[in-house]
Coordinates of C-alpha atoms (C1' of nucleotides) in Angstrom, one line a residue:
Chain A
M127 CA 0.0 0.0 0.0
T128 CA 1.5 3.3 -0.9
V129 CA 1.5 6.0 1.7
V130 CA -0.8 9.0 1.2
T131 CA -0.6 12.0 3.6
R132 CA -2.2 15.3 3.6
F133 CA -1.9 18.8 5.0
A134 CA -5.3 20.3 5.6
P135 CA -5.1 23.8 7.0
S136 CA -8.1 26.0 7.4
P137 CA -7.7 29.5 6.1
T138 CA -9.1 31.2 9.1
G139 CA -5.7 32.5 10.3
L140 CA -2.4 33.0 8.7
L141 CA -0.2 29.9 8.2
H142 CA 2.5 30.0 11.0
V143 CA 5.3 27.8 12.1
G144 CA 3.0 25.4 14.0
G145 CA 1.2 24.6 10.8
V146 CA 4.3 24.5 8.8
R147 CA 5.8 21.8 11.0
T148 CA 2.8 19.5 10.7
A149 CA 2.9 20.1 6.9
L150 CA 6.7 19.3 7.0
Y151 CA 6.2 16.1 8.9
S152 CA 3.4 15.0 6.5
W153 CA 5.5 15.9 3.5
L154 CA 8.7 14.3 4.8
Y155 CA 6.9 11.1 5.6
A156 CA 5.3 10.9 2.1
R157 CA 8.6 11.7 0.4
R158 CA 10.5 9.2 2.6
M159 CA 8.0 6.5 1.8
G160 CA 7.8 7.3 -1.8
G161 CA 4.1 8.2 -1.3
K162 CA 1.8 11.0 -2.1
F163 CA 1.3 14.3 -0.4
I164 CA -2.0 16.1 -0.8
L165 CA -2.9 19.7 0.0
R166 CA -6.5 20.4 1.1
I167 CA -8.0 23.7 2.1
E168 CA -10.6 23.3 4.9
D169 CA -12.7 26.4 4.2
T170 CA -16.1 25.3 5.2
D171 CA -16.3 28.2 7.6
R172 CA -17.0 30.8 5.0
E173 CA -17.4 33.5 7.5
R174 CA -13.9 33.3 8.8
S175 CA -12.0 32.0 5.8
T176 CA -10.1 34.7 3.9
D177 CA -8.4 34.8 0.5
E178 CA -5.4 36.3 2.2
A179 CA -5.0 33.2 4.4
V180 CA -5.4 30.9 1.3
R181 CA -2.7 32.9 -0.5
V182 CA -0.3 32.7 2.5
I183 CA -0.8 28.9 2.5
L184 CA -0.2 28.5 -1.2
D185 CA 2.7 31.0 -1.4
G186 CA 4.2 29.7 1.9
M187 CA 4.2 26.1 0.8
A188 CA 5.7 27.1 -2.5
W189 CA 8.4 29.2 -0.8
L190 CA 9.3 26.3 1.5
G191 CA 9.4 23.9 -1.4
L192 CA 6.8 21.6 0.2
D193 CA 5.3 20.5 -3.1
H194 CA 2.1 18.6 -3.2
D195 CA 1.2 15.8 -5.6
E196 CA -2.6 16.5 -5.5
G197 CA -4.7 19.5 -4.9
P198 CA -5.1 22.0 -3.6
Y199 CA -8.6 20.7 -2.9
Y200 CA -11.2 23.1 -1.5
Q201 CA -13.9 21.7 0.7
T202 CA -16.3 24.4 -0.4
Q203 CA -16.1 22.8 -3.8
R204 CA -17.1 19.4 -2.5
F205 CA -20.5 20.3 -0.9
D206 CA -22.4 18.0 -3.3
R207 CA -20.4 15.1 -2.2
Y208 CA -20.9 15.8 1.4
R209 CA -24.7 16.1 0.9
E210 CA -24.6 12.8 -0.9
V211 CA -22.9 11.1 2.0
I212 CA -25.3 12.7 4.5
Q213 CA -28.3 11.3 2.6
R214 CA -26.8 7.9 2.6
M215 CA -26.2 8.0 6.4
L216 CA -29.7 9.2 6.9
A217 CA -31.0 6.3 4.8
E218 CA -28.8 3.8 6.6
G219 CA -29.7 5.1 10.0
T220 CA -26.3 6.2 11.1
A221 CA -27.4 9.8 11.2
Y222 CA -30.6 11.5 12.2
R223 CA -32.4 14.8 12.3
C224 CA -32.4 16.8 15.5
Y225 CA -34.9 19.5 16.0
C226 CA -33.4 21.1 19.1
T227 CA -33.0 24.9 18.9
K228 CA -29.8 26.6 19.7
E229 CA -31.5 28.0 22.8
E230 CA -32.4 24.6 24.0
L231 CA -28.9 23.3 23.5
E232 CA -27.5 26.3 25.3
Q233 CA -29.8 25.6 28.2
M234 CA -28.9 22.0 28.3
R235 CA -25.2 22.9 28.4
K236 CA -25.7 25.4 31.1
E237 CA -27.5 22.9 33.4
Q238 CA -24.9 20.2 32.8
L239 CA -22.1 22.6 33.7
E240 CA -23.9 23.6 36.9
R241 CA -24.1 19.9 37.8
K242 CA -20.4 19.7 37.1
E243 CA -20.9 17.4 34.2
K244 CA -19.2 17.4 30.9
P245 CA -21.5 19.3 28.6
R246 CA -22.9 17.1 25.8
Y247 CA -25.9 16.5 23.7
T248 CA -28.2 14.0 25.4
G249 CA -29.6 12.4 22.3
V250 CA -33.2 13.4 22.7
W251 CA -33.9 13.1 19.0
R252 CA -31.8 10.1 18.4
D253 CA -34.7 7.7 18.2
R254 CA -37.5 10.0 17.1
T255 CA -38.8 10.0 13.6
D256 CA -41.2 12.8 13.9
A257 CA -40.5 16.4 13.0
R258 CA -41.0 19.8 14.6
P259 CA -42.8 22.3 12.5
G260 CA -41.1 25.7 12.2
V261 CA -37.6 24.3 13.1
E262 CA -35.0 23.5 10.5
P263 CA -33.3 20.4 11.9
V264 CA -29.5 19.7 12.0
I265 CA -28.2 16.3 11.2
R266 CA -26.3 14.4 13.9
F267 CA -24.2 11.3 13.7
K268 CA -25.4 8.4 15.7
N269 CA -22.4 7.6 17.7
P270 CA -22.2 4.1 19.4
L271 CA -23.5 4.3 22.9
D272 CA -21.1 1.9 24.6
G273 CA -17.8 0.2 24.1
V274 CA -14.5 1.9 23.5
V275 CA -12.6 3.2 20.6
V276 CA -8.9 2.9 20.6
V277 CA -6.7 5.3 18.7
E278 CA -3.5 3.4 17.9
D279 CA -1.5 6.6 17.7
V280 CA 1.9 6.4 16.1
I281 CA 3.3 9.0 18.5
H282 CA 1.3 8.5 21.7
G283 CA 0.6 4.8 21.5
P284 CA -2.9 3.4 22.2
V285 CA -5.3 6.0 23.5
T286 CA -8.6 4.7 24.7
F287 CA -11.9 6.6 24.7
Q288 CA -15.2 5.5 26.1
N289 CA -18.0 5.8 23.6
A290 CA -20.2 6.9 26.5
E291 CA -18.1 10.0 26.7
L292 CA -18.8 10.9 23.1
D293 CA -22.1 12.6 22.1
D294 CA -23.8 12.7 18.7
L295 CA -22.1 15.5 16.9
I296 CA -23.7 17.7 14.3
I297 CA -22.5 16.8 10.8
A298 CA -24.8 19.2 8.9
R299 CA -26.1 22.6 10.2
S300 CA -29.7 23.6 9.9
D301 CA -28.8 25.5 6.7
G302 CA -27.6 22.2 5.3
T303 CA -23.9 23.0 5.2
P304 CA -21.6 20.2 6.5
T305 CA -19.3 20.7 9.5
Y306 CA -15.6 20.2 9.9
N307 CA -15.4 16.8 11.6
F308 CA -17.6 15.3 9.0
C309 CA -15.9 16.9 6.0
V310 CA -12.6 15.6 7.3
V311 CA -13.9 12.1 7.4
V312 CA -15.4 12.1 4.0
D313 CA -12.3 13.7 2.5
D314 CA -9.8 11.4 4.2
M315 CA -11.9 8.5 3.0
D316 CA -12.4 9.7 -0.6
M317 CA -8.8 10.8 -1.0
G318 CA -7.4 7.5 0.3
I319 CA -5.4 9.1 3.1
T320 CA -3.4 6.4 4.8
H321 CA -1.6 8.5 7.4
V322 CA -3.1 11.5 9.2
I323 CA -0.4 13.6 10.7
R324 CA -1.8 16.6 12.5
G325 CA -1.5 18.6 15.7
D326 CA -2.4 16.8 18.9
D327 CA -5.1 19.3 19.6
H328 CA -7.1 17.0 17.3
L329 CA -6.5 13.9 19.3
N330 CA -9.9 14.4 21.0
N331 CA -11.6 14.5 17.7
T332 CA -10.2 11.3 16.5
P333 CA -12.5 8.8 18.2
R334 CA -15.5 10.5 16.6
Q335 CA -13.9 10.5 13.2
M336 CA -13.0 6.9 13.5
N337 CA -16.6 6.0 14.5
M338 CA -17.9 7.9 11.4
L339 CA -15.4 6.3 9.2
R340 CA -16.5 2.8 10.4
A341 CA -20.1 3.8 10.0
L342 CA -19.3 4.5 6.4
G343 CA -17.6 1.2 6.0
A344 CA -14.2 2.7 5.7
T345 CA -11.0 1.7 7.5
P346 CA -9.6 4.5 9.6
P347 CA -6.1 5.7 8.6
V348 CA -3.0 5.6 10.8
Y349 CA -3.0 8.6 13.1
A350 CA 0.1 10.5 14.3
H351 CA -0.7 13.4 16.6
V352 CA 2.3 15.7 16.9
P353 CA 2.8 17.9 19.8
M354 CA 2.2 21.6 19.6
I355 CA 4.8 24.4 19.4
L356 CA 4.9 26.8 22.2
G357 CA 6.2 30.4 22.3
P358 CA 9.7 31.1 23.6
D359 CA 8.2 31.8 26.9
G360 CA 6.6 28.4 27.1
A361 CA 3.1 29.8 26.7
K362 CA 0.9 29.3 23.7
L363 CA 2.3 30.5 20.4
S364 CA 1.1 34.0 19.8
K365 CA 1.5 36.9 17.4
R366 CA 4.2 38.3 19.7
H367 CA 6.7 35.6 18.6
G368 CA 6.3 32.8 16.2
A369 CA 2.6 33.0 15.2
V370 CA 3.3 35.2 12.3
S371 CA 2.8 34.4 8.6
V372 CA 5.5 32.0 7.3
L373 CA 6.1 34.6 4.6
Q374 CA 7.5 36.9 7.2
Y375 CA 10.4 34.6 7.6
Q376 CA 11.2 35.1 3.9
E377 CA 11.1 38.8 4.4
E378 CA 13.4 38.5 7.4
G379 CA 16.0 36.8 5.4
F380 CA 15.6 33.2 6.5
L381 CA 16.4 30.3 4.1
P382 CA 13.5 27.9 3.6
D383 CA 15.9 24.9 4.3
A384 CA 17.0 26.5 7.5
L385 CA 13.5 27.1 8.8
L386 CA 12.5 23.5 7.8
N387 CA 15.7 22.2 9.5
Y388 CA 14.8 24.1 12.6
L389 CA 11.3 22.8 12.7
V390 CA 12.1 19.2 12.0
R391 CA 14.4 19.2 15.0
L392 CA 11.7 20.5 17.2
G393 CA 10.4 17.3 18.6
W394 CA 12.6 15.0 16.7
S395 CA 16.3 14.2 16.6
H396 CA 18.7 12.0 14.7
G397 CA 21.8 11.2 16.8
D398 CA 23.7 14.4 17.4
Q399 CA 23.1 15.9 14.0
E400 CA 21.8 19.4 14.0
V401 CA 22.2 20.6 10.5
F402 CA 20.3 18.7 7.8
T403 CA 20.0 19.3 4.1
R404 CA 16.6 18.7 2.6
A405 CA 17.8 15.3 1.2
E406 CA 19.2 14.3 4.6
M407 CA 15.9 15.2 6.3
I408 CA 14.0 13.0 3.9
A409 CA 16.4 10.1 4.3
A410 CA 16.5 10.3 8.1
F411 CA 13.0 11.4 9.2
D412 CA 10.7 8.9 10.8
I413 CA 7.3 10.0 12.1
H414 CA 7.6 7.1 14.7
E415 CA 10.5 8.9 16.4
V416 CA 8.7 12.1 17.0
N417 CA 8.4 13.2 20.7
K418 CA 5.2 13.5 22.7
A419 CA 5.9 16.7 24.6
A420 CA 5.3 20.2 23.3
S421 CA 8.4 22.3 22.6
A422 CA 9.2 25.9 22.8
F423 CA 10.1 27.9 19.7
N424 CA 13.7 29.3 20.1
P425 CA 14.4 32.2 17.7
E426 CA 18.1 32.2 18.6
K427 CA 18.7 28.6 17.5
L428 CA 16.8 29.3 14.3
L429 CA 19.1 32.2 13.7
W430 CA 22.2 30.0 14.3
L431 CA 20.8 27.3 11.9
N432 CA 20.1 29.9 9.3
Q433 CA 23.7 31.0 9.3
Q434 CA 24.9 27.4 9.2
H435 CA 22.8 26.9 6.1
M436 CA 24.1 30.2 4.6
M437 CA 27.7 29.1 5.2
R438 CA 27.2 25.7 3.7
A439 CA 25.2 26.6 0.7
S440 CA 27.0 27.3 -2.6
P441 CA 27.2 31.1 -3.2
G442 CA 25.3 30.7 -6.4
E443 CA 22.3 29.3 -4.5
L444 CA 22.2 32.3 -2.3
V445 CA 22.4 34.9 -5.1
P446 CA 18.6 35.1 -5.6
H447 CA 18.1 35.5 -1.8
L448 CA 20.6 38.3 -1.6
R449 CA 19.2 40.0 -4.6
Y450 CA 15.7 39.8 -3.1
Q451 CA 16.9 41.5 0.1
L452 CA 18.9 44.1 -1.8
D453 CA 15.8 44.9 -3.8
R454 CA 13.9 45.5 -0.7
L455 CA 16.6 48.1 0.2
G456 CA 16.2 49.7 -3.1
I457 CA 19.4 48.3 -4.5
A458 CA 19.4 46.7 -7.9
C459 CA 22.4 44.5 -9.0
D460 CA 22.6 42.2 -11.9
D461 CA 26.3 41.3 -11.4
D462 CA 26.1 37.7 -10.2
K463 CA 29.8 37.4 -9.8
L464 CA 29.9 40.5 -7.4
L465 CA 27.0 39.1 -5.4
E466 CA 28.7 35.7 -5.0
G467 CA 31.8 37.5 -3.8
I468 CA 29.8 39.5 -1.3
I469 CA 28.1 36.3 -0.1
L470 CA 31.5 34.6 0.4
A471 CA 32.8 37.6 2.3
Q472 CA 29.7 38.3 4.4
R473 CA 28.1 35.0 5.3
E474 CA 30.0 34.3 8.4
R475 CA 29.1 37.7 9.8
A476 CA 25.4 37.7 9.2
K477 CA 22.6 35.5 10.6
T478 CA 20.1 36.3 7.9
M479 CA 20.2 37.3 4.3
K480 CA 18.5 40.5 5.3
E481 CA 21.3 41.3 7.7
M482 CA 23.8 40.4 4.9
A483 CA 22.1 42.8 2.6
E484 CA 22.1 45.6 5.2
N485 CA 25.7 45.0 6.0
S486 CA 26.6 45.2 2.3
R487 CA 25.0 48.5 1.3
F488 CA 28.4 50.1 1.1
F489 CA 29.3 48.0 -1.9
F490 CA 26.8 49.8 -3.9
G491 CA 26.2 53.4 -4.9
A492 CA 28.6 56.2 -5.2
E493 CA 28.5 57.9 -1.9
I494 CA 28.4 56.6 1.6
A495 CA 27.6 58.1 4.9
I496 CA 30.4 57.8 7.4
D497 CA 29.5 57.1 11.0
P498 CA 30.6 60.1 13.0
K499 CA 31.8 58.0 15.9
A500 CA 33.9 55.8 13.6
A501 CA 35.3 58.9 11.9
A502 CA 36.2 60.5 15.2
K503 CA 38.2 57.5 16.2
H504 CA 39.9 56.5 12.9
L505 CA 39.8 59.5 10.6
T506 CA 41.9 61.9 12.5
P507 CA 44.9 64.2 11.8
E508 CA 47.0 61.4 13.3
T509 CA 45.9 58.8 10.9
R510 CA 45.9 61.2 8.0
G511 CA 49.5 60.5 7.0
S512 CA 49.2 56.7 6.9
L513 CA 45.9 56.8 5.1
T514 CA 47.3 59.1 2.4
E515 CA 50.2 56.7 2.1
A516 CA 48.0 53.7 1.9
R517 CA 45.9 55.4 -0.7
D518 CA 49.0 56.1 -2.9
R519 CA 50.2 52.5 -2.6
L520 CA 46.8 51.1 -3.5
A521 CA 46.6 53.5 -6.4
A522 CA 49.9 52.2 -7.7
L523 CA 48.8 48.5 -7.7
A524 CA 49.0 47.0 -11.1
D525 CA 46.7 44.1 -10.2
W526 CA 43.6 45.1 -8.2
A527 CA 42.9 41.9 -6.3
A528 CA 42.9 40.7 -2.7
P529 CA 46.4 39.2 -2.5
A530 CA 47.9 42.4 -3.9
V531 CA 45.9 44.6 -1.5
H532 CA 46.9 42.3 1.3
D533 CA 50.6 42.6 0.5
A534 CA 50.4 46.4 0.1
V535 CA 48.8 47.1 3.5
N536 CA 51.0 44.6 5.2
A537 CA 54.2 46.0 3.8
L538 CA 53.1 49.5 4.8
A539 CA 52.4 48.4 8.4
T540 CA 55.8 46.6 8.6
E541 CA 57.7 49.6 7.3
K542 CA 56.0 51.9 9.7
G543 CA 56.5 49.5 12.6
V544 CA 52.8 49.6 13.5
G545 CA 50.1 47.0 13.9
L546 CA 48.0 46.2 10.8
G547 CA 45.0 47.7 12.5
K548 CA 46.5 51.1 12.5
I549 CA 46.6 51.0 8.7
V550 CA 43.5 49.1 8.0
Q551 CA 40.9 50.7 10.3
P552 CA 41.1 54.1 8.7
I553 CA 40.7 52.6 5.3
R554 CA 37.8 50.5 6.5
V555 CA 36.0 53.5 7.9
A556 CA 36.7 55.5 4.8
I557 CA 35.3 52.9 2.4
S558 CA 32.6 51.3 4.4
G559 CA 31.5 54.2 6.6
G560 CA 31.9 52.0 9.8
T561 CA 34.3 50.0 11.8
V562 CA 33.0 46.6 10.7
S563 CA 33.5 44.9 7.4
P564 CA 34.9 41.7 5.9
P565 CA 38.8 41.5 5.8
I566 CA 40.0 44.6 4.1
D567 CA 41.8 42.9 1.2
I568 CA 38.6 41.1 0.2
T569 CA 36.5 44.1 0.7
L570 CA 38.6 46.4 -1.4
A571 CA 38.9 43.8 -4.1
L572 CA 35.1 43.6 -4.3
L573 CA 34.6 47.3 -4.1
G574 CA 36.9 48.0 -7.0
R575 CA 39.7 50.4 -7.5
E576 CA 37.7 53.5 -8.5
R577 CA 35.3 53.4 -5.6
T578 CA 38.0 52.6 -3.1
L579 CA 40.2 55.5 -4.1
A580 CA 37.3 57.9 -4.4
R581 CA 36.1 57.1 -1.0
I582 CA 39.5 57.4 0.6
D583 CA 39.9 60.8 -1.1
A584 CA 36.6 61.9 0.2
A585 CA 37.6 60.8 3.7
L586 CA 40.9 62.6 3.5
K587 CA 39.1 65.7 2.5
Q588 CA 36.8 65.4 5.4
I589 CA 39.8 65.2 7.8
A590 CA 41.3 68.4 6.2
R591 CA 38.2 70.3 7.2
Chain B
rG390 C1' -16.2 20.6 36.2
rC391 C1' -15.5 16.2 33.0
rU392 C1' -12.4 13.5 29.2
rC393 C1' -7.8 13.0 26.9
rC394 C1' -2.5 14.2 26.5
rC395 C1' 2.3 15.7 28.5
rA396 C1' 6.8 16.2 32.2
rU397 C1' 15.7 15.4 31.4
rC398 C1' 20.2 21.7 31.7
rG399 C1' 17.1 28.7 30.5
rU400 C1' 15.7 26.3 25.3
rC401 C1' 15.9 21.9 21.6
rU402 C1' 17.2 17.1 22.6
rA403 C1' 20.2 11.9 23.7
rG404 C1' 18.8 8.3 27.0
rA405 C1' 14.1 2.2 25.6
rG406 C1' 17.1 -1.1 34.1
rG407 C1' 23.4 -1.2 35.1
rC408 C1' 27.7 1.9 29.6
rC409 C1' 24.6 8.1 33.2
rC410 C1' 27.7 11.4 40.0
rA411 C1' 23.3 12.0 32.7
rG412 C1' 25.8 13.0 26.4
rG413 C1' 25.1 16.7 22.1
rA414 C1' 23.3 21.5 20.3
rC415 C1' 21.5 26.8 21.0
rA416 C1' 22.1 30.6 24.5
rU417 C1' 25.6 32.2 28.4
rA418 C1' 30.8 33.0 30.9
rG419 C1' 36.2 32.6 30.1
rC420 C1' 40.4 31.6 27.0
rC421 C1' 42.8 31.0 22.0
rC422 C1' 43.0 32.8 16.9
rU423 C1' 42.8 37.9 14.9
rC424 C1' 43.3 44.2 10.6
rU425 C1' 37.4 45.2 12.7
rC426 C1' 33.2 42.2 13.3
rA427 C1' 32.3 37.5 12.8
rA428 C1' 33.3 32.5 11.9
rG429 C1' 36.2 28.6 14.2
rG430 C1' 38.7 26.0 18.3
rC431 C1' 39.1 24.9 23.7
rU432 C1' 37.1 25.2 28.7
rG433 C1' 33.2 26.3 32.2
rU434 C1' 28.2 27.1 34.6
rA435 C1' 23.7 24.4 34.0
rA436 C1' 18.7 19.2 34.2
rC437 C1' 16.3 13.6 35.4
rA438 C1' 9.2 18.1 38.8
rC439 C1' 7.8 15.5 43.6
rC440 C1' 6.4 11.1 46.6
rG441 C1' 5.8 6.1 47.0
rG442 C1' 6.6 1.2 45.0
rU443 C1' 8.9 -3.0 41.7
rU444 C1' 14.2 -4.5 41.4
rC445 C1' 20.6 -6.5 43.7
rG446 C1' 20.2 -1.9 40.7
rA447 C1' 15.5 3.3 37.9
rA448 C1' 16.1 9.2 34.2
rU449 C1' 14.4 4.6 32.3
rC450 C1' 8.9 0.1 34.7
rC451 C1' 4.2 0.9 37.9
rG452 C1' 1.0 4.0 41.1
rG453 C1' -0.1 8.7 43.1
rU454 C1' 0.8 14.1 43.7
rU455 C1' 1.9 18.6 41.5
rG456 C1' 2.4 21.5 37.4
rG457 C1' 1.4 22.4 32.1
rG458 C1' -1.6 21.6 27.6
rA459 C1' -5.9 20.2 24.5
rG460 C1' -11.0 19.0 23.9
rC461 C1' -16.0 19.4 25.6
rG462 C1' -19.7 24.9 19.4
rC463 C1' -25.2 24.7 14.1
rC464 C1' -15.6 27.0 14.9
rA465 C1' -11.9 24.5 12.4

RNA sequence: GCUCCCAUCGUCUAGAGGCCCAGGACAUAGCCCUCUCAAGGCUGUAACACCGGUUCGAAUCCGGUUGGGAGCGCCA
């Protein structure tokens, strides 16, 4: 039997890292097993579903490279099918009409709560066949009254529920539209889902879904309920930290592989390995090894991993990412070779591609703004002499490349009997505007002769004033 | 309230009865390297929630306590 998994988000909120991780686990398992991965949008709640949320799901999955083999399916396009199944269940007696009003149900709940009971539908219409004029009925599933249903969960092991704890849930509203738990059941059945991998907030829904599946003559799939992701403070994930749209991670300069790598390690491990390529993840991941406990989202480790991926990727792979970030800063550059050089020079001093772009602004444009504090320290009458000398030696270089620059500044420092820093820092401030940059030889090589000399001249002029 | 789930360093985790006075990673502190900042290397601080059992022996098995979480909608 080939494995079929699915990711079934509802577009009522923006796709965040919690959703992405369950998507990742489903995707990884399908890829690992050579199976199929289906994307399904659970948009039956038309009130709260938004086009924006659907867009984030589609764009986010595409950005992450979590490609689906089927879909996206939309539940709102399958209403005819749901109606058909409901008619069948009514005919077979596994579902029935309930004419209770919302007010009556509300009252029932209130009284049960007062008696410190678990609020649930008592089943008053379960065996009635009459109707109540003036009330549009809902359709309820006829859940077994006794016995148990055991969820053989891949992550949690067997979890037993008493049928007596379960009430008859509504599968169609009084306006005829089907509800979530029912649609999931029909879809999972119709789409041949073999493994349902989802958040463990759904564990409590599972026995009902299994009962419905069995009532329809289907065999329940294998379930894997993965733990939730908490915020850095250990509390529920909120907008404050990780519960932002996945696309925001793109804007912040994270690499898709790094985010995926971070997420796969949250709740799962493979020996002492921390850094995984996509291929390594697919080869090593096993849903059976996922932990049971919730885990807190740690932005610092994500940052570290992102840099690890930046340092391990080939520069060419990162060019589009750097270009995207430069674009956002209003800098256009079509020189791939230059961008690759910048990536090589900058990647061990930036945690994100956004940070890399920001740190690299001085490579572009004619003029730069010099940080007053840096100038006060390094562009002074005292450094003026050596800076002038350095300028002249650089100007005289026949070959404008890192080794030549390196030799020139080293020679000057040796001759003057000073540390290299004394020569290099003024140059660095002059050409970058600040005290921090990649090694000076590499930086100047990338910057080019014209810009370097022009900026040093400008700095010298500033000292003169 | 009821039902279900969960519990190792601050965080992510290793650990499936002796290999553990608990290992790795992030973070953090110190040192080294060094033209700045990083990256890198080395060293350190730091955890089995608690109480009972079972056993020659428990982080590992069992029970309870405590603490977290989820569900209990004509939401998904």
